[in-house]
């Protein structure tokens, strides 16, 4: 419980460390200042000095045991703060068990990591540094000692925090930098703001399907106060059952995982097949077996491969997975059912998902869309018979929306969207 102990100290000392609260920064279209104020209490608003220090630490490979891996290795700003790999690669080319999620908009997450095992950015920031697979430092004391030994950091921490390097301040600086990584201003945001031509006809049909027959909004609903397109809950959608005897693995997990601190859970999540237990590793609740957090859909077109294990290469693969109702297992989320989407409908939903890419990543979007289209005819998850109900028993198919009658975007349920303002 060491990580949580020092974080308690951080919280209690936060008010003393904080300078005057920084004003709410200029936010991209689609991200409201009200949401920012709710997500970032005044005591944790990043100051320019903390941001600059956190930026340097985020990109510094010297934080790893062999000086080969930095936070940015798996969260590359040029790739929307992901790495483009199925599963993250740490020191000595060790491969973990999970896909690297984006840092963009992570400040709005209710919990961090695929299984939500960290409640704050400060908690999340240090765990990869001391994970044996990722950055490989033995413990936080070793991290602090190493950073203290780098002259530029010794002086920088004194300048920013008024004292020698501590684990709390290191986490604070990294979190301050991460709290400046916003994402919005996608074609979809401009469409909602009144630019009717911002979306193509296919993307508009996809938005209607997203809220209708495709049922994406069951877990990925977006609105003005929740722009991530995530319910921030945990669901077993069958991905964990792809490559394992899932009932057998779940039985083993129920026997083994009864106690454990944050570091042990972190290592189980990245080093063993029990990683597939997801949220269960954190809660020990059988209902959470195989449950993983609903990821944000912001920039989803450029943050593949997809799912917690990176097992799906393209958004067409993702749609195929949902179209057949996922992979059956004893803990499958009750909301999973076949969708019966046709090929043109799948194309439209994928088109809409790419419309959630922020403008500054448009070049990467074009590249990724081309690459995914090239794989469109190689789709291992495609099971048309299951999707159309010709086998299996996964409920009724939803109704295809009639855009001549009503487009969901016209209902206004997303909420007001306007240009952000700088306070």
PDB file of N, CA and C in Angstrom, residues 59-94:
ATOM      1  N   UNK A  59       9.386  12.731 -20.909  1.00  0.00           N
ATOM      2  CA  UNK A  59      10.179  12.352 -22.093  1.00  0.00           C
ATOM      3  C   UNK A  59      11.579  11.848 -21.749  1.00  0.00           C
ATOM      4  N   UNK A  60      11.870  11.669 -20.475  1.00  0.00           N
ATOM      5  CA  UNK A  60      13.228  11.322 -20.054  1.00  0.00           C
ATOM      6  C   UNK A  60      13.379   9.817 -19.809  1.00  0.00           C
ATOM      7  N   UNK A  61      14.201   9.178 -20.635  1.00  0.00           N
ATOM      8  CA  UNK A  61      14.410   7.732 -20.502  1.00  0.00           C
ATOM      9  C   UNK A  61      15.215   7.369 -19.254  1.00  0.00           C
ATOM     10  N   UNK A  62      15.844   8.367 -18.651  1.00  0.00           N
ATOM     11  CA  UNK A  62      16.628   8.085 -17.443  1.00  0.00           C
ATOM     12  C   UNK A  62      15.753   7.708 -16.259  1.00  0.00           C
ATOM     13  N   UNK A  63      14.457   7.828 -16.395  1.00  0.00           N
ATOM     14  CA  UNK A  63      13.580   7.375 -15.317  1.00  0.00           C
ATOM     15  C   UNK A  63      13.430   5.858 -15.315  1.00  0.00           C
ATOM     16  N   UNK A  64      13.914   5.189 -16.362  1.00  0.00           N
ATOM     17  CA  UNK A  64      13.834   3.722 -16.409  1.00  0.00           C
ATOM     18  C   UNK A  64      15.148   3.121 -15.904  1.00  0.00           C
ATOM     19  N   UNK A  65      15.094   1.838 -15.600  1.00  0.00           N
ATOM     20  CA  UNK A  65      16.234   1.172 -14.968  1.00  0.00           C
ATOM     21  C   UNK A  65      17.477   1.181 -15.848  1.00  0.00           C
ATOM     22  N   UNK A  66      17.306   1.052 -17.174  1.00  0.00           N
ATOM     23  CA  UNK A  66      18.461   1.002 -18.069  1.00  0.00           C
ATOM     24  C   UNK A  66      18.501   2.183 -19.036  1.00  0.00           C
ATOM     25  N   UNK A  67      17.799   3.236 -18.705  1.00  0.00           N
ATOM     26  CA  UNK A  67      17.792   4.472 -19.509  1.00  0.00           C
ATOM     27  C   UNK A  67      17.291   4.243 -20.943  1.00  0.00           C
ATOM     28  N   UNK A  68      16.390   3.264 -21.117  1.00  0.00           N
ATOM     29  CA  UNK A  68      15.948   2.956 -22.480  1.00  0.00           C
ATOM     30  C   UNK A  68      14.478   3.302 -22.743  1.00  0.00           C
ATOM     31  N   UNK A  69      13.708   3.569 -21.694  1.00  0.00           N
ATOM     32  CA  UNK A  69      12.262   3.751 -21.872  1.00  0.00           C
ATOM     33  C   UNK A  69      11.806   4.975 -21.073  1.00  0.00           C
ATOM     34  N   UNK A  70      11.008   5.804 -21.707  1.00  0.00           N
ATOM     35  CA  UNK A  70      10.372   6.927 -21.017  1.00  0.00           C
ATOM     36  C   UNK A  70       8.859   6.748 -21.068  1.00  0.00           C
ATOM     37  N   UNK A  71       8.130   7.603 -20.394  1.00  0.00           N
ATOM     38  CA  UNK A  71       6.668   7.574 -20.498  1.00  0.00           C
ATOM     39  C   UNK A  71       6.247   7.728 -21.961  1.00  0.00           C
ATOM     40  N   UNK A  72       6.972   8.603 -22.677  1.00  0.00           N
ATOM     41  CA  UNK A  72       6.625   8.885 -24.068  1.00  0.00           C
ATOM     42  C   UNK A  72       6.877   7.703 -25.000  1.00  0.00           C
ATOM     43  N   UNK A  73       7.647   6.725 -24.547  1.00  0.00           N
ATOM     44  CA  UNK A  73       7.877   5.550 -25.386  1.00  0.00           C
ATOM     45  C   UNK A  73       6.553   4.856 -25.707  1.00  0.00           C
ATOM     46  N   UNK A  74       5.708   4.749 -24.720  1.00  0.00           N
ATOM     47  CA  UNK A  74       4.398   4.118 -24.927  1.00  0.00           C
ATOM     48  C   UNK A  74       3.288   5.143 -25.162  1.00  0.00           C
ATOM     49  N   UNK A  75       3.581   6.407 -24.900  1.00  0.00           N
ATOM     50  CA  UNK A  75       2.575   7.464 -25.066  1.00  0.00           C
ATOM     51  C   UNK A  75       3.187   8.583 -25.912  1.00  0.00           C
ATOM     52  N   UNK A  76       3.392   8.271 -27.184  1.00  0.00           N
ATOM     53  CA  UNK A  76       4.064   9.176 -28.106  1.00  0.00           C
ATOM     54  C   UNK A  76       3.110  10.297 -28.548  1.00  0.00           C
ATOM     55  N   UNK A  77       3.428  11.549 -28.272  1.00  0.00           N
ATOM     56  CA  UNK A  77       2.545  12.647 -28.696  1.00  0.00           C
ATOM     57  C   UNK A  77       2.262  12.630 -30.198  1.00  0.00           C
ATOM     58  N   UNK A  78       3.221  12.144 -30.982  1.00  0.00           N
ATOM     59  CA  UNK A  78       3.020  12.101 -32.435  1.00  0.00           C
ATOM     60  C   UNK A  78       2.008  11.039 -32.849  1.00  0.00           C
ATOM     61  N   UNK A  79       1.677  10.142 -31.955  1.00  0.00           N
ATOM     62  CA  UNK A  79       0.686   9.097 -32.227  1.00  0.00           C
ATOM     63  C   UNK A  79      -0.497   9.236 -31.274  1.00  0.00           C
ATOM     64  N   UNK A  80      -0.874  10.469 -31.000  1.00  0.00           N
ATOM     65  CA  UNK A  80      -1.998  10.745 -30.095  1.00  0.00           C
ATOM     66  C   UNK A  80      -1.762  10.119 -28.726  1.00  0.00           C
ATOM     67  N   UNK A  81      -0.493  10.127 -28.298  1.00  0.00           N
ATOM     68  CA  UNK A  81      -0.087   9.613 -26.985  1.00  0.00           C
ATOM     69  C   UNK A  81      -0.378   8.115 -26.836  1.00  0.00           C
ATOM     70  N   UNK A  82      -0.244   7.364 -27.929  1.00  0.00           N
ATOM     71  CA  UNK A  82      -0.224   5.903 -27.873  1.00  0.00           C
ATOM     72  C   UNK A  82       1.051   5.470 -28.590  1.00  0.00           C
ATOM     73  N   UNK A  83       1.245   4.145 -28.758  1.00  0.00           N
ATOM     74  CA  UNK A  83       2.478   3.698 -29.409  1.00  0.00           C
ATOM     75  C   UNK A  83       2.239   2.922 -30.702  1.00  0.00           C
ATOM     76  N   UNK A  84       0.988   2.692 -31.055  1.00  0.00           N
ATOM     77  CA  UNK A  84       0.691   1.977 -32.289  1.00  0.00           C
ATOM     78  C   UNK A  84       0.953   0.490 -32.216  1.00  0.00           C
ATOM     79  N   UNK A  85       1.336  -0.002 -31.056  1.00  0.00           N
ATOM     80  CA  UNK A  85       1.618  -1.438 -30.883  1.00  0.00           C
ATOM     81  C   UNK A  85       0.421  -2.128 -30.232  1.00  0.00           C
ATOM     82  N   UNK A  86       0.316  -3.419 -30.470  1.00  0.00           N
ATOM     83  CA  UNK A  86      -0.773  -4.169 -29.830  1.00  0.00           C
ATOM     84  C   UNK A  86      -0.622  -4.118 -28.311  1.00  0.00           C
ATOM     85  N   UNK A  87       0.585  -4.398 -27.839  1.00  0.00           N
ATOM     86  CA  UNK A  87       0.853  -4.359 -26.397  1.00  0.00           C
ATOM     87  C   UNK A  87       2.162  -3.608 -26.168  1.00  0.00           C
ATOM     88  N   UNK A  88       2.217  -2.914 -25.072  1.00  0.00           N
ATOM     89  CA  UNK A  88       3.358  -2.045 -24.811  1.00  0.00           C
ATOM     90  C   UNK A  88       4.641  -2.845 -24.610  1.00  0.00           C
ATOM     91  N   UNK A  89       5.763  -2.246 -25.032  1.00  0.00           N
ATOM     92  CA  UNK A  89       7.080  -2.867 -24.909  1.00  0.00           C
ATOM     93  C   UNK A  89       7.918  -2.036 -23.938  1.00  0.00           C
ATOM     94  N   UNK A  90       8.429  -2.697 -22.904  1.00  0.00           N
ATOM     95  CA  UNK A  90       9.212  -2.003 -21.898  1.00  0.00           C
ATOM     96  C   UNK A  90      10.698  -2.250 -22.038  1.00  0.00           C
ATOM     97  N   UNK A  91      11.411  -2.162 -20.899  1.00  0.00           N
ATOM     98  CA  UNK A  91      12.863  -2.350 -20.937  1.00  0.00           C
ATOM     99  C   UNK A  91      13.205  -3.766 -21.387  1.00  0.00           C
ATOM    100  N   UNK A  92      14.357  -3.902 -22.001  1.00  0.00           N
ATOM    101  CA  UNK A  92      14.855  -5.187 -22.496  1.00  0.00           C
ATOM    102  C   UNK A  92      13.856  -5.853 -23.448  1.00  0.00           C
ATOM    103  N   UNK A  93      13.085  -5.016 -24.138  1.00  0.00           N
ATOM    104  CA  UNK A  93      12.093  -5.469 -25.122  1.00  0.00           C
ATOM    105  C   UNK A  93      11.060  -6.426 -24.529  1.00  0.00           C
ATOM    106  N   UNK A  94      10.792  -6.283 -23.254  1.00  0.00           N
ATOM    107  CA  UNK A  94       9.753  -7.091 -22.626  1.00  0.00           C
ATOM    108  C   UNK A  94       8.378  -6.583 -23.066  1.00  0.00           C
TER     109      UNK A  94
END
